[in-house]
Amino acid sequence: PRSAAPGVITMRAVRGSEYVFAALRSEGIDAVFMVPGGLNDQFMPPMTSTPGVRTVVAAHEGGAAYMADGYARASGRFGVAFGIGGPGVLNMATALASARSDRTRVLAISGEVPTSLEGRGLFQDASGAGLDDLDILRPTAGRSLAVESPAMLDHHLKDAIAHMLARNEPAHVTIPTDVQSAEISGTWSTLPDRQYRPREIDVAALEGDVWPTLAGSSRVLAVAGAEVSGGDGAASLAAFAERYHVPVATTLSAKGVLPEDHPLSLGVFGYAGSRWATEAILDPRVEVLLVLGADLNQRNTLYWEERMRPTRALIHVAADATLIGRVWPSLPVIGEPAAALAALAGAHGDAPERFVTSAPERRAFLDEVRARGDRCYAPEHEHADSTPIHPARMVAELRRAAPPGTVLAVDSGAHRAWAGHYWLSDGPGRYLTGANLGPMGAALPLAIGAWHARPDSPHAVVIGDGCMLMHGLELHTAVRHEVPLVVCVVNNGSYGNIWFRARTMGEGPSRLTDIPGIDWAAVANAMGARGRRVTEPGELGDAFGSAFASAASSRRPQLVDVHVDKTAEKPTTPWTQAMHDWEDHH
């Protein structure tokens, strides 16, 4: 391959597999994630010889896809996972479904049997004439394409990437082995930056609906979702909030998009949300709620809590028009939230100036909300000396030990509530979790992928012992590739979230949630990481401090196995109350 012009690569008589890697490298991809297999053999030479590209070998194809998801979130581009067709790419299905639910750009590439042998009973035939994994993957990946001839490789690869960028969802391309090895000549033109960071916005809606509404209102709050995190969205959100003194809450998936120590931050609203965000947004005096790139789903709305609706207008800004109006009537603004925020922050004229003049009322409202109590509902739990260890104490000690700029990946379970409530995220893209689908086991590979995009940032993981059973072997991947993670295993000897419900059903159901007898520190040491078991709250500070220091100096993952109290009630009182209210009325 050689450059014909800036952003253009001309290739003469290269293998299809080499063409794919040249294209990926031209798109700024510097790490890919895979599990080797026979149908992908042709990709292995360019995986190991393409300058500037690292190949990370995962323990499981699902782990590879989660790593690609983490890389995409941290890099702002997209992540790439390789696996063989059939069993390999189907192992990715849950991870791809999670990425689609969280609107993350992941490209899955699978190898397939030669086109000349499709449908003849060949081993692992998942082509259209065999198992047809395209049909299986279409519901989980927004685009699933088969490259049926060398002439279609360039077109289908570019089609999948363009679709993925436009829809903010995964895509899948299957490439038969004969196409991988075929000689191909062609020109790859790197996609322009505006496809990665679109700037489209409905200016007429801003000028005709949004500004008249904002200018005539004083109590205005914003809720920022994950769509704000990309590109310059976070900076534009801060500029907008600071110019007009608008308090900002976030969804859990956007936690930290406005740093949570910012004077205008309310924290997370919804499941495990902060006291400030909950009391501010449910206050009956709120006139306008500005929803920015957020899905008003069950968890983001406290079971569609009617008190969330403002007295005057709900303004909903989203690139995907299908997200608008699904729950409540709203003033729709279809376009990129980052572009809308930049336009609002830099606007001039009578309406913006009138909105500035009402800032003292928003300042007084914010001061009043904060005066009602601490950000957290039970801040005393952060200092609890009880044993087994209170999970809030564990999260607080982890936060105190973590260096500034730490990226935290959080798995699914009771620990998600503790981390969401008690961890303060100090910047955009520094809190990763599969928020919408909620698959167990995602956090560890998410963090591995994110570290490969941001190797200069410290990375930590909060993961339950049940989640470790799912993808805990990816700890070996972190060892093998020298990824210096700090992994905090929230060990309550059970599937903790399920136990909260099972305990009301009797001894038998409760016993089904038990996870007995695993020494996770010993498991970590056996895989070449460094493990430590903690049972006393007074040991936490030293354990986490040493783990961050050792990870940085040794480039080895550190695992801290923290034995916590599974009976500690989660910080989800508003959520639980909203759930009971919903069940009573539906």
Tab-separated table of N, CA, C and O in Angstrom, residues 99-194:
chain	number	residue	atom	x	y	z
A	99	ALA	N	-23.512	-3.296	22.638
A	99	ALA	CA	-22.998	-2.114	21.940
A	99	ALA	C	-24.116	-1.404	21.186
A	99	ALA	O	-24.177	-0.170	21.168
A	100	ARG	N	-25.007	-2.175	20.584
A	100	ARG	CA	-26.114	-1.538	19.878
A	100	ARG	C	-27.035	-0.815	20.858
A	100	ARG	O	-27.509	0.294	20.591
A	101	SER	N	-27.281	-1.436	22.005
A	101	SER	CA	-28.134	-0.817	23.007
A	101	SER	C	-27.520	0.465	23.556
A	101	SER	O	-28.224	1.430	23.843
A	102	ASP	N	-26.188	0.474	23.703
A	102	ASP	CA	-25.488	1.659	24.213
A	102	ASP	C	-25.039	2.605	23.101
A	102	ASP	O	-24.361	3.597	23.378
A	103	ARG	N	-25.367	2.275	21.847
A	103	ARG	CA	-25.041	3.126	20.696
A	103	ARG	C	-23.531	3.313	20.555
A	103	ARG	O	-23.012	4.430	20.462
A	104	THR	N	-22.824	2.170	20.536
A	104	THR	CA	-21.374	2.166	20.405
A	104	THR	C	-20.980	1.569	19.062
A	104	THR	O	-21.599	0.618	18.588
A	105	ARG	N	-19.929	2.121	18.470
A	105	ARG	CA	-19.486	1.714	17.135
A	105	ARG	C	-18.472	0.572	17.220
A	105	ARG	O	-17.310	0.764	17.581
A	106	VAL	N	-18.914	-0.629	16.886
A	106	VAL	CA	-18.060	-1.814	16.880
A	106	VAL	C	-18.185	-2.495	15.533
A	106	VAL	O	-19.303	-2.738	15.053
A	107	LEU	N	-17.049	-2.809	14.924
A	107	LEU	CA	-17.021	-3.539	13.654
A	107	LEU	C	-16.552	-4.961	13.930
A	107	LEU	O	-15.412	-5.174	14.363
A	108	ALA	N	-17.430	-5.940	13.706
A	108	ALA	CA	-17.083	-7.351	13.838
A	108	ALA	C	-16.763	-7.907	12.460
A	108	ALA	O	-17.555	-7.744	11.517
A	109	ILE	N	-15.609	-8.543	12.341
A	109	ILE	CA	-15.186	-9.145	11.068
A	109	ILE	C	-14.995	-10.635	11.308
A	109	ILE	O	-14.220	-11.039	12.190
A	110	SER	N	-15.698	-11.442	10.531
A	110	SER	CA	-15.584	-12.886	10.697
A	110	SER	C	-15.102	-13.535	9.407
A	110	SER	O	-15.431	-13.091	8.308
A	111	GLY	N	-14.315	-14.591	9.581
A	111	GLY	CA	-13.902	-15.399	8.441
A	111	GLY	C	-14.979	-16.408	8.090
A	111	GLY	O	-15.768	-16.813	8.948
A	112	GLU	N	-15.009	-16.812	6.817
A	112	GLU	CA	-16.046	-17.747	6.378
A	112	GLU	C	-15.442	-18.772	5.419
A	112	GLU	O	-14.345	-18.577	4.890
A	113	VAL	N	-16.159	-19.866	5.223
A	113	VAL	CA	-15.683	-20.925	4.321
A	113	VAL	C	-15.587	-20.374	2.898
A	113	VAL	O	-16.240	-19.377	2.557
A	114	PRO	N	-14.773	-20.990	2.057
A	114	PRO	CA	-14.653	-20.501	0.668
A	114	PRO	C	-16.008	-20.486	-0.035
A	114	PRO	O	-16.858	-21.361	0.183
A	115	THR	N	-16.211	-19.513	-0.887
A	115	THR	CA	-17.499	-19.383	-1.577
A	115	THR	C	-17.805	-20.612	-2.433
A	115	THR	O	-18.977	-20.971	-2.612
A	116	SER	N	-16.770	-21.275	-2.943
A	116	SER	CA	-16.988	-22.427	-3.823
A	116	SER	C	-17.483	-23.660	-3.073
A	116	SER	O	-17.954	-24.618	-3.692
A	117	LEU	N	-17.401	-23.632	-1.722
A	117	LEU	CA	-17.788	-24.805	-0.941
A	117	LEU	C	-18.981	-24.526	-0.025
A	117	LEU	O	-19.309	-25.339	0.838
A	118	GLU	N	-19.623	-23.384	-0.207
A	118	GLU	CA	-20.765	-23.055	0.649
A	118	GLU	C	-21.887	-24.079	0.474
A	118	GLU	O	-22.191	-24.503	-0.645
A	119	GLY	N	-22.490	-24.489	1.575
A	119	GLY	CA	-23.661	-25.354	1.541
A	119	GLY	C	-23.378	-26.805	1.245
A	119	GLY	O	-24.321	-27.574	1.016
A	120	ARG	N	-22.123	-27.220	1.283
A	120	ARG	CA	-21.791	-28.620	0.962
A	120	ARG	C	-21.453	-29.430	2.213
A	120	ARG	O	-20.930	-30.542	2.105
A	121	GLY	N	-21.722	-28.880	3.382
A	121	GLY	CA	-21.436	-29.624	4.606
A	121	GLY	C	-20.038	-29.427	5.126
A	121	GLY	O	-19.557	-30.234	5.933
A	122	LEU	N	-19.372	-28.352	4.694
A	122	LEU	CA	-18.014	-28.084	5.165
A	122	LEU	C	-18.032	-27.734	6.647
A	122	LEU	O	-18.979	-27.116	7.149
A	123	PHE	N	-16.998	-28.148	7.359
A	123	PHE	CA	-16.870	-27.867	8.792
A	123	PHE	C	-16.988	-26.364	9.053
A	123	PHE	O	-16.365	-25.558	8.390
A	124	GLN	N	-17.845	-25.998	10.006
A	124	GLN	CA	-18.060	-24.617	10.461
A	124	GLN	C	-18.613	-23.697	9.363
A	124	GLN	O	-18.405	-22.484	9.400
A	125	ASP	N	-19.355	-24.252	8.441
A	125	ASP	CA	-19.965	-23.432	7.386
A	125	ASP	C	-21.102	-22.604	7.988
A	125	ASP	O	-22.138	-23.125	8.402
A	126	ALA	N	-20.890	-21.301	8.059
A	126	ALA	CA	-21.930	-20.383	8.562
A	126	ALA	C	-22.324	-19.400	7.470
A	126	ALA	O	-22.852	-18.326	7.760
A	127	SER	N	-22.080	-19.762	6.222
A	127	SER	CA	-22.449	-18.906	5.087
A	127	SER	C	-23.961	-18.898	4.920
A	127	SER	O	-24.703	-19.573	5.635
A	128	GLY	N	-24.421	-18.143	3.925
A	128	GLY	CA	-25.847	-18.093	3.651
A	128	GLY	C	-26.421	-19.437	3.283
A	128	GLY	O	-27.612	-19.690	3.508
A	129	ALA	N	-25.599	-20.321	2.744
A	129	ALA	CA	-26.068	-21.651	2.380
A	129	ALA	C	-25.902	-22.648	3.517
A	129	ALA	O	-26.320	-23.801	3.404
A	130	GLY	N	-25.260	-22.193	4.614
A	130	GLY	CA	-25.075	-23.058	5.772
A	130	GLY	C	-25.876	-22.550	6.956
A	130	GLY	O	-27.088	-22.354	6.872
A	131	LEU	N	-25.205	-22.297	8.062
A	131	LEU	CA	-25.887	-21.795	9.252
A	131	LEU	C	-26.486	-20.415	9.026
A	131	LEU	O	-27.518	-20.071	9.603
A	132	ASP	N	-25.836	-19.604	8.203
A	132	ASP	CA	-26.269	-18.239	7.874
A	132	ASP	C	-26.239	-17.347	9.114
A	132	ASP	O	-27.274	-16.902	9.619
A	133	ASP	N	-25.023	-17.068	9.582
A	133	ASP	CA	-24.922	-16.232	10.781
A	133	ASP	C	-25.283	-14.776	10.503
A	133	ASP	O	-25.500	-14.005	11.438
A	134	LEU	N	-25.384	-14.373	9.229
A	134	LEU	CA	-25.859	-13.012	8.949
A	134	LEU	C	-27.280	-12.823	9.460
A	134	LEU	O	-27.597	-11.802	10.064
A	135	ASP	N	-28.130	-13.824	9.205
A	135	ASP	CA	-29.506	-13.725	9.685
A	135	ASP	C	-29.562	-13.675	11.203
A	135	ASP	O	-30.407	-13.000	11.793
A	136	ILE	N	-28.646	-14.377	11.857
A	136	ILE	CA	-28.630	-14.408	13.319
A	136	ILE	C	-28.131	-13.078	13.883
A	136	ILE	O	-28.627	-12.612	14.908
A	137	LEU	N	-27.186	-12.454	13.193
A	137	LEU	CA	-26.562	-11.246	13.721
A	137	LEU	C	-27.300	-9.963	13.370
A	137	LEU	O	-27.069	-8.937	14.013
A	138	ARG	N	-28.159	-9.983	12.376
A	138	ARG	CA	-28.809	-8.726	11.971
A	138	ARG	C	-29.581	-8.050	13.110
A	138	ARG	O	-29.593	-6.826	13.185
A	139	PRO	N	-30.217	-8.791	14.011
A	139	PRO	CA	-30.889	-8.079	15.110
A	139	PRO	C	-29.928	-7.460	16.119
A	139	PRO	O	-30.308	-6.568	16.873
A	140	THR	N	-28.674	-7.952	16.176
A	140	THR	CA	-27.731	-7.434	17.169
A	140	THR	C	-26.750	-6.435	16.571
A	140	THR	O	-26.315	-5.514	17.256
A	141	ALA	N	-26.392	-6.642	15.309
A	141	ALA	CA	-25.548	-5.678	14.596
A	141	ALA	C	-26.441	-4.972	13.576
A	141	ALA	O	-27.183	-5.612	12.836
A	142	GLY	N	-26.379	-3.670	13.546
A	142	GLY	CA	-27.282	-2.928	12.668
A	142	GLY	C	-27.092	-3.227	11.203
A	142	GLY	O	-28.012	-3.057	10.399
A	143	ARG	N	-25.894	-3.698	10.835
A	143	ARG	CA	-25.599	-4.016	9.432
A	143	ARG	C	-24.797	-5.298	9.427
A	143	ARG	O	-23.812	-5.431	10.173
A	144	SER	N	-25.184	-6.280	8.616
A	144	SER	CA	-24.462	-7.541	8.528
A	144	SER	C	-24.352	-7.920	7.062
A	144	SER	O	-25.368	-8.146	6.394
A	145	LEU	N	-23.119	-7.965	6.545
A	145	LEU	CA	-22.881	-8.130	5.111
A	145	LEU	C	-21.919	-9.286	4.847
A	145	LEU	O	-20.998	-9.524	5.632
A	146	ALA	N	-22.114	-9.968	3.744
A	146	ALA	CA	-21.208	-11.018	3.291
A	146	ALA	C	-20.487	-10.552	2.036
A	146	ALA	O	-21.125	-10.126	1.065
A	147	VAL	N	-19.164	-10.629	2.039
A	147	VAL	CA	-18.364	-10.257	0.870
A	147	VAL	C	-18.272	-11.493	-0.022
A	147	VAL	O	-17.486	-12.401	0.220
A	148	GLU	N	-19.068	-11.526	-1.075
A	148	GLU	CA	-19.182	-12.746	-1.872
A	148	GLU	C	-18.178	-12.830	-3.002
A	148	GLU	O	-18.061	-13.864	-3.659
A	149	SER	N	-17.439	-11.734	-3.247
A	149	SER	CA	-16.397	-11.764	-4.273
A	149	SER	C	-15.353	-10.713	-3.931
A	149	SER	O	-15.656	-9.733	-3.229
A	150	PRO	N	-14.106	-10.869	-4.399
A	150	PRO	CA	-13.070	-9.870	-4.120
A	150	PRO	C	-13.476	-8.471	-4.569
A	150	PRO	O	-13.111	-7.481	-3.922
A	151	ALA	N	-14.250	-8.382	-5.649
A	151	ALA	CA	-14.641	-7.066	-6.167
A	151	ALA	C	-15.529	-6.309	-5.199
A	151	ALA	O	-15.657	-5.079	-5.291
A	152	MET	N	-16.167	-7.034	-4.252
A	152	MET	CA	-17.088	-6.391	-3.321
A	152	MET	C	-16.449	-6.024	-1.983
A	152	MET	O	-17.106	-5.420	-1.135
A	153	LEU	N	-15.179	-6.388	-1.776
A	153	LEU	CA	-14.566	-6.175	-0.462
A	153	LEU	C	-14.529	-4.699	-0.094
A	153	LEU	O	-14.959	-4.302	1.000
A	154	ASP	N	-14.023	-3.869	-0.995
A	154	ASP	CA	-13.921	-2.437	-0.713
A	154	ASP	C	-15.306	-1.848	-0.436
A	154	ASP	O	-15.515	-1.122	0.545
A	155	HIS	N	-16.259	-2.173	-1.269
A	155	HIS	CA	-17.604	-1.601	-1.143
A	155	HIS	C	-18.256	-2.003	0.167
A	155	HIS	O	-18.800	-1.163	0.900
A	156	HIS	N	-18.243	-3.304	0.487
A	156	HIS	CA	-18.935	-3.770	1.685
A	156	HIS	C	-18.251	-3.279	2.958
A	156	HIS	O	-18.929	-2.958	3.951
A	157	LEU	N	-16.918	-3.223	2.949
A	157	LEU	CA	-16.213	-2.732	4.123
A	157	LEU	C	-16.542	-1.259	4.375
A	157	LEU	O	-16.841	-0.853	5.506
A	158	LYS	N	-16.516	-0.476	3.310
A	158	LYS	CA	-16.838	0.946	3.473
A	158	LYS	C	-18.309	1.130	3.834
A	158	LYS	O	-18.653	1.997	4.646
A	159	ASP	N	-19.188	0.327	3.251
A	159	ASP	CA	-20.610	0.402	3.569
A	159	ASP	C	-20.843	0.122	5.055
A	159	ASP	O	-21.605	0.839	5.730
A	160	ALA	N	-20.196	-0.920	5.588
A	160	ALA	CA	-20.381	-1.276	6.992
A	160	ALA	C	-19.882	-0.168	7.912
A	160	ALA	O	-20.546	0.189	8.894
A	161	ILE	N	-18.709	0.391	7.588
A	161	ILE	CA	-18.158	1.444	8.438
A	161	ILE	C	-19.030	2.692	8.376
A	161	ILE	O	-19.321	3.319	9.402
A	162	ALA	N	-19.462	3.071	7.176
A	162	ALA	CA	-20.294	4.264	7.034
A	162	ALA	C	-21.616	4.101	7.781
A	162	ALA	O	-22.087	5.029	8.451
A	163	HIS	N	-22.226	2.913	7.675
A	163	HIS	CA	-23.473	2.659	8.383
A	163	HIS	C	-23.255	2.739	9.895
A	163	HIS	O	-24.060	3.338	10.623
A	164	MET	N	-22.172	2.136	10.353
A	164	MET	CA	-21.856	2.134	11.778
A	164	MET	C	-21.691	3.554	12.310
A	164	MET	O	-22.190	3.902	13.392
A	165	LEU	N	-21.010	4.412	11.566
A	165	LEU	CA	-20.789	5.783	12.001
A	165	LEU	C	-22.081	6.593	11.962
A	165	LEU	O	-22.344	7.406	12.854
A	166	ALA	N	-22.889	6.371	10.936
A	166	ALA	CA	-24.116	7.149	10.796
A	166	ALA	C	-25.146	6.791	11.853
A	166	ALA	O	-25.870	7.660	12.355
A	167	ARG	N	-25.220	5.509	12.223
A	167	ARG	CA	-26.264	5.051	13.152
A	167	ARG	C	-25.756	4.864	14.576
A	167	ARG	O	-26.543	4.568	15.469
A	168	ASN	N	-24.444	5.015	14.787
A	168	ASN	CA	-23.881	4.770	16.126
A	168	ASN	C	-24.295	3.399	16.648
A	168	ASN	O	-24.866	3.255	17.730
A	169	GLU	N	-23.973	2.382	15.867
A	169	GLU	CA	-24.299	1.021	16.257
A	169	GLU	C	-23.303	0.067	15.598
A	169	GLU	O	-22.563	0.464	14.697
A	170	PRO	N	-23.243	-1.190	16.050
A	170	PRO	CA	-22.270	-2.126	15.477
A	170	PRO	C	-22.610	-2.529	14.050
A	170	PRO	O	-23.750	-2.368	13.592
A	171	ALA	N	-21.598	-3.049	13.378
A	171	ALA	CA	-21.782	-3.625	12.046
A	171	ALA	C	-20.938	-4.889	11.958
A	171	ALA	O	-19.975	-5.065	12.710
A	172	HIS	N	-21.309	-5.757	11.028
A	172	HIS	CA	-20.619	-7.039	10.878
A	172	HIS	C	-20.359	-7.304	9.400
A	172	HIS	O	-21.232	-7.074	8.553
A	173	VAL	N	-19.156	-7.770	9.101
A	173	VAL	CA	-18.792	-8.166	7.743
A	173	VAL	C	-18.173	-9.554	7.820
A	173	VAL	O	-17.249	-9.790	8.614
A	174	THR	N	-18.688	-10.479	7.009
A	174	THR	CA	-18.074	-11.796	6.934
A	174	THR	C	-17.319	-11.916	5.606
A	174	THR	O	-17.841	-11.530	4.544
A	175	ILE	N	-16.073	-12.418	5.687
A	175	ILE	CA	-15.182	-12.452	4.511
A	175	ILE	C	-14.695	-13.887	4.312
A	175	ILE	O	-13.937	-14.420	5.132
A	176	PRO	N	-15.123	-14.564	3.249
A	176	PRO	CA	-14.687	-15.937	2.993
A	176	PRO	C	-13.170	-16.025	2.813
A	176	PRO	O	-12.504	-15.062	2.431
A	177	THR	N	-12.629	-17.210	3.065
A	177	THR	CA	-11.173	-17.380	3.015
A	177	THR	C	-10.621	-17.140	1.614
A	177	THR	O	-9.487	-16.663	1.474
A	178	ASP	N	-11.391	-17.461	0.562
A	178	ASP	CA	-10.875	-17.217	-0.787
A	178	ASP	C	-10.804	-15.722	-1.090
A	178	ASP	O	-9.939	-15.269	-1.848
A	179	VAL	N	-11.687	-14.919	-0.499
A	179	VAL	CA	-11.602	-13.466	-0.658
A	179	VAL	C	-10.451	-12.913	0.173
A	179	VAL	O	-9.754	-11.985	-0.243
A	180	GLN	N	-10.224	-13.495	1.349
A	180	GLN	CA	-9.094	-13.061	2.175
A	180	GLN	C	-7.759	-13.230	1.443
A	180	GLN	O	-6.857	-12.395	1.570
A	181	SER	N	-7.635	-14.313	0.677
A	181	SER	CA	-6.355	-14.606	0.020
A	181	SER	C	-6.277	-14.087	-1.415
A	181	SER	O	-5.205	-14.106	-2.027
A	182	ALA	N	-7.395	-13.601	-1.966
A	182	ALA	CA	-7.392	-13.134	-3.359
A	182	ALA	C	-6.569	-11.866	-3.516
A	182	ALA	O	-6.477	-11.042	-2.590
A	183	GLU	N	-5.970	-11.707	-4.693
A	183	GLU	CA	-5.245	-10.473	-4.984
A	183	GLU	C	-6.229	-9.368	-5.343
A	183	GLU	O	-7.131	-9.555	-6.159
A	184	ILE	N	-6.050	-8.226	-4.702
A	184	ILE	CA	-6.964	-7.104	-4.879
A	184	ILE	C	-6.164	-5.850	-5.161
A	184	ILE	O	-5.117	-5.610	-4.560
A	185	SER	N	-6.652	-5.059	-6.067
A	185	SER	CA	-6.087	-3.731	-6.323
A	185	SER	C	-7.210	-2.719	-6.151
A	185	SER	O	-8.351	-2.963	-6.543
A	186	GLY	N	-6.876	-1.598	-5.547
A	186	GLY	CA	-7.910	-0.592	-5.359
A	186	GLY	C	-7.384	0.601	-4.586
A	186	GLY	O	-6.213	0.669	-4.210
A	187	THR	N	-8.269	1.538	-4.365
A	187	THR	CA	-7.929	2.766	-3.646
A	187	THR	C	-8.895	2.945	-2.484
A	187	THR	O	-10.116	2.890	-2.672
A	188	TRP	N	-8.325	3.109	-1.297
A	188	TRP	CA	-9.140	3.363	-0.117
A	188	TRP	C	-9.044	4.842	0.236
A	188	TRP	O	-7.951	5.363	0.466
A	189	SER	N	-10.165	5.512	0.267
A	189	SER	CA	-10.207	6.921	0.663
A	189	SER	C	-10.704	6.995	2.101
A	189	SER	O	-11.820	6.562	2.410
A	190	THR	N	-9.873	7.522	2.984
A	190	THR	CA	-10.228	7.623	4.392
A	190	THR	C	-11.493	8.448	4.557
A	190	THR	O	-11.655	9.508	3.944
A	191	LEU	N	-12.393	7.953	5.392
A	191	LEU	CA	-13.648	8.671	5.613
A	191	LEU	C	-13.369	10.029	6.266
A	191	LEU	O	-12.527	10.122	7.153
A	192	PRO	N	-14.048	11.078	5.822
A	192	PRO	CA	-13.786	12.408	6.384
A	192	PRO	C	-14.211	12.491	7.844
A	192	PRO	O	-15.095	11.753	8.305
A	193	ASP	N	-13.579	13.410	8.556
A	193	ASP	CA	-13.839	13.552	9.984
A	193	ASP	C	-15.315	13.835	10.273
A	193	ASP	O	-15.830	13.433	11.311
A	194	ARG	N	-15.999	14.524	9.348
A	194	ARG	CA	-17.402	14.860	9.606
A	194	ARG	C	-18.284	13.617	9.649
A	194	ARG	O	-19.399	13.677	10.193
